[in-house]
PDB file of C-alpha atoms in Angstrom:
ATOM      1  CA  UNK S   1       0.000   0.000   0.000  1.00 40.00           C
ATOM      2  CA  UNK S   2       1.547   3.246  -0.914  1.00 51.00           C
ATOM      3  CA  UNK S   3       1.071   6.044   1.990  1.00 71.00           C
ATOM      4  CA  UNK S   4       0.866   9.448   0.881  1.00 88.00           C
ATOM      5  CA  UNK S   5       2.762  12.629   2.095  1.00 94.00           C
ATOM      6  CA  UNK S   6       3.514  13.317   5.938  1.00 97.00           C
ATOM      7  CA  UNK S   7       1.133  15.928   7.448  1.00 97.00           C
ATOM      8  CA  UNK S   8       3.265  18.034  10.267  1.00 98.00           C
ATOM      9  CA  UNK S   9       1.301  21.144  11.886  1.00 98.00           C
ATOM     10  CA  UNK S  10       3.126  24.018  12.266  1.00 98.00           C
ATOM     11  CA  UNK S  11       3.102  26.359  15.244  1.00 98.00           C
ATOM     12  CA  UNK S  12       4.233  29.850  15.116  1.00 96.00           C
ATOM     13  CA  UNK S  13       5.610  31.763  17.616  1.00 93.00           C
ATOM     14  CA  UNK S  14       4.398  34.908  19.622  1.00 91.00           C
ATOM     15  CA  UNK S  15       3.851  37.816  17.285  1.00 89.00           C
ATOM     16  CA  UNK S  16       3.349  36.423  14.732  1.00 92.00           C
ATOM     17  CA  UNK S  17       0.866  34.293  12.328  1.00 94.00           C
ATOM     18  CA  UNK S  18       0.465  31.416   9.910  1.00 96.00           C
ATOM     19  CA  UNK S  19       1.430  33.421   7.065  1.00 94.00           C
ATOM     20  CA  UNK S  20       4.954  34.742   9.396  1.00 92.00           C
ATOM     21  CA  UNK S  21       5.119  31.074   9.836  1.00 95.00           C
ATOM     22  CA  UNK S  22       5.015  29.518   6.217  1.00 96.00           C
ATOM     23  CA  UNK S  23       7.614  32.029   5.356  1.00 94.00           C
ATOM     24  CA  UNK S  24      10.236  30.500   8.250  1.00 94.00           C
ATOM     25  CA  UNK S  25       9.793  27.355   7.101  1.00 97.00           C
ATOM     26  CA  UNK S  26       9.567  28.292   2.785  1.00 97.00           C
ATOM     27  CA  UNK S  27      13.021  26.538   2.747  1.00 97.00           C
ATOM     28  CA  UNK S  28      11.601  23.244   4.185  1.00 97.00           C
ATOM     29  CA  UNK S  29       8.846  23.529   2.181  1.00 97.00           C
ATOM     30  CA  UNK S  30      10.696  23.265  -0.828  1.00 97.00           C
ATOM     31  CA  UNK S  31      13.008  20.489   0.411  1.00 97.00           C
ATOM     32  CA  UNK S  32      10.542  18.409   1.123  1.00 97.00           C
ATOM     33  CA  UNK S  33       7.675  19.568  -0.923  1.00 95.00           C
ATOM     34  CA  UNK S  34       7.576  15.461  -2.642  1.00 96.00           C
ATOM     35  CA  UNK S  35       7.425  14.282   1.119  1.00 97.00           C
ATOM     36  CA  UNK S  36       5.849  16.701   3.656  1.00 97.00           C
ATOM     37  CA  UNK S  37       2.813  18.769   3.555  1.00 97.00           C
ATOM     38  CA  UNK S  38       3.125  21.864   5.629  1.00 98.00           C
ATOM     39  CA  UNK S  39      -0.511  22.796   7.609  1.00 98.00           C
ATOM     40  CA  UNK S  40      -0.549  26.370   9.180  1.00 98.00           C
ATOM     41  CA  UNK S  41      -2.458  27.530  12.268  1.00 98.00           C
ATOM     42  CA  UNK S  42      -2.986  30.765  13.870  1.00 98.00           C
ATOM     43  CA  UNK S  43      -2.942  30.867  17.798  1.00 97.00           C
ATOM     44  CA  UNK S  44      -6.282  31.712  19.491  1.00 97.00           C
ATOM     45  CA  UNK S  45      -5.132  34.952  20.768  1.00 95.00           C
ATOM     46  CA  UNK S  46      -5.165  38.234  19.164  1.00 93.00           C
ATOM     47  CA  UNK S  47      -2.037  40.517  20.114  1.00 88.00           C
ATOM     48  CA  UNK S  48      -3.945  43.926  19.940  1.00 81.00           C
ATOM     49  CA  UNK S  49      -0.588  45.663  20.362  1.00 75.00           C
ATOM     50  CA  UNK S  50       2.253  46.573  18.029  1.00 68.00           C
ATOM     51  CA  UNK S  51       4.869  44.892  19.247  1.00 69.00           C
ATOM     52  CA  UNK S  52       7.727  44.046  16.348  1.00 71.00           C
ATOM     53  CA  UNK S  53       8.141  46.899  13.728  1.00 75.00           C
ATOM     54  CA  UNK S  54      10.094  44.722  11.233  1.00 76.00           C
ATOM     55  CA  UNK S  55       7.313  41.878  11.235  1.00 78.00           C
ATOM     56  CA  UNK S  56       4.102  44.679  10.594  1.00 76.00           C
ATOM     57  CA  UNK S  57       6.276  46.169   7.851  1.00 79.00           C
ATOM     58  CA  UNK S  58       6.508  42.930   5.945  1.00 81.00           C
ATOM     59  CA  UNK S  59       3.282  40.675   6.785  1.00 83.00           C
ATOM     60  CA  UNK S  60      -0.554  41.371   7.510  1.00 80.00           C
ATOM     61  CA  UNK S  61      -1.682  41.001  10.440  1.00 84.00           C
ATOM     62  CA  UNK S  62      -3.657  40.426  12.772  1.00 93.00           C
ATOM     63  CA  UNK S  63      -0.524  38.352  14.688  1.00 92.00           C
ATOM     64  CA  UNK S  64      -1.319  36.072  17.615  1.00 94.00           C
ATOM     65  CA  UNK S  65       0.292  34.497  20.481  1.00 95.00           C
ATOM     66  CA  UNK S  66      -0.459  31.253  22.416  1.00 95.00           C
ATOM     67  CA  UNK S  67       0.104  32.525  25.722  1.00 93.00           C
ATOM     68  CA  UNK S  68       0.539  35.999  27.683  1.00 88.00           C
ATOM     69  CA  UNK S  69       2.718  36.932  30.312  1.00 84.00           C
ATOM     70  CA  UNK S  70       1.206  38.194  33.439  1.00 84.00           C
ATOM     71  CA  UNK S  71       4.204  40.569  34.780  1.00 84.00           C
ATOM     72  CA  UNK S  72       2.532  41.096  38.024  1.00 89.00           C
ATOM     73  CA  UNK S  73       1.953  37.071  38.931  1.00 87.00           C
ATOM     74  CA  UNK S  74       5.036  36.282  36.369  1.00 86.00           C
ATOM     75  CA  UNK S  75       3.312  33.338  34.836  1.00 85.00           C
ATOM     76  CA  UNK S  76       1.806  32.412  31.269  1.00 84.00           C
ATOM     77  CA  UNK S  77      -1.821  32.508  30.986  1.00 89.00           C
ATOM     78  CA  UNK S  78      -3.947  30.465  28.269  1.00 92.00           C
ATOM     79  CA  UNK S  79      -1.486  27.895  27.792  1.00 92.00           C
ATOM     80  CA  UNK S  80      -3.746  25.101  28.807  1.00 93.00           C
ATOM     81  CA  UNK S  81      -6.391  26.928  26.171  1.00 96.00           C
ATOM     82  CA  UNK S  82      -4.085  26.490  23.650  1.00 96.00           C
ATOM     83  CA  UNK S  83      -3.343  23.195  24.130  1.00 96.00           C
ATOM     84  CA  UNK S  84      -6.920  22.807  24.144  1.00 97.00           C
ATOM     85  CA  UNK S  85      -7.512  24.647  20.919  1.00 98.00           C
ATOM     86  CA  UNK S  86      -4.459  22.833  19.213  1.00 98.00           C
ATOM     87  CA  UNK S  87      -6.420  19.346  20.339  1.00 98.00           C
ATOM     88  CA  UNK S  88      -9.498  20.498  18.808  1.00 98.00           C
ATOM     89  CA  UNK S  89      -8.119  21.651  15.351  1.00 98.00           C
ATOM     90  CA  UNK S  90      -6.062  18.188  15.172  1.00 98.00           C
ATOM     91  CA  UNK S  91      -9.621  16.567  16.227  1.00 98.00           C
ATOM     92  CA  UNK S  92     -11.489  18.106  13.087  1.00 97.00           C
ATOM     93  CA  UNK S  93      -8.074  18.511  10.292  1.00 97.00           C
ATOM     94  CA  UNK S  94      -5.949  15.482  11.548  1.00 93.00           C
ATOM     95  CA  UNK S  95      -4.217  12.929  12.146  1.00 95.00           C
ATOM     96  CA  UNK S  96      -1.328  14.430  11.841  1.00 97.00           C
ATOM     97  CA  UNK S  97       2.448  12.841  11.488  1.00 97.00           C
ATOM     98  CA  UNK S  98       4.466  15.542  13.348  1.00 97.00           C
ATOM     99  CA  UNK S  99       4.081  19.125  14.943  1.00 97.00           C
ATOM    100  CA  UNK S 100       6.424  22.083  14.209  1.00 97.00           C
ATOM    101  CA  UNK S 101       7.039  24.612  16.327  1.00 96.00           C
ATOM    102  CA  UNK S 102       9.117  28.093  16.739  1.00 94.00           C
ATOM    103  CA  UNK S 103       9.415  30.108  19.831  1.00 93.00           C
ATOM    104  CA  UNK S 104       6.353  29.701  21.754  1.00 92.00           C
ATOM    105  CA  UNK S 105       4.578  27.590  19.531  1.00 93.00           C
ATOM    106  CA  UNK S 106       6.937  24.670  20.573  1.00 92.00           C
ATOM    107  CA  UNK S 107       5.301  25.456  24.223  1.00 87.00           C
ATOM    108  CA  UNK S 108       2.018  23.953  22.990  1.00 86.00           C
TER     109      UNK S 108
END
């Protein structure tokens, strides 16, 4: 039985988006474009702040993050939510033969 291409998820970091995120991994893409077959995801949370001049002057937003920091407790919030989120996308796109992540996508 021949098995098709690998499906990996990828997971972009904080500040950014699916679209930040294809363009990271453009170079893998290509490599393994007979192989692999790259999914993108956005995080479930909206960053309503500019934070990173050089991403806004090259990509669309809106950019997203998976969790927040909370400087007066000093922990992440809405990393459980994530995961959660993340479980629910690979419930209703998947299976799934790998997960990719950068930054704080490779918390989730």
């Amino acid at each position: 039985m021949e098995r098709g291409k690998l499906r990996v998820l990828c997971l972009h970091g904080f500040y950014n988006n699916a679209e930040f995120m294809r363009y990271q991994m453009a170079y893998y893409e290509q490599v393994f474009r007979d192989h692999v077959e790259f999914e993108f995801m956005n995080a479930p949370y909206e960053i309503q702040y500019l934070y990173d001049d050089f991403i806004t002057q090259k990509f669309q937003g809106p950019f997203y993050a998976w969790a927040e920091f909370d400087l007066d407790k000093k922990i992440l919030i809405g990393c459980i939510e994530s995961m959660n989120f993340v479980i629910d996308y690979i419930n209703k796109h998947g299976p799934y033969d790998g997960i990719a992540g950068f930054s704080q996508g490779t918390l989730i």
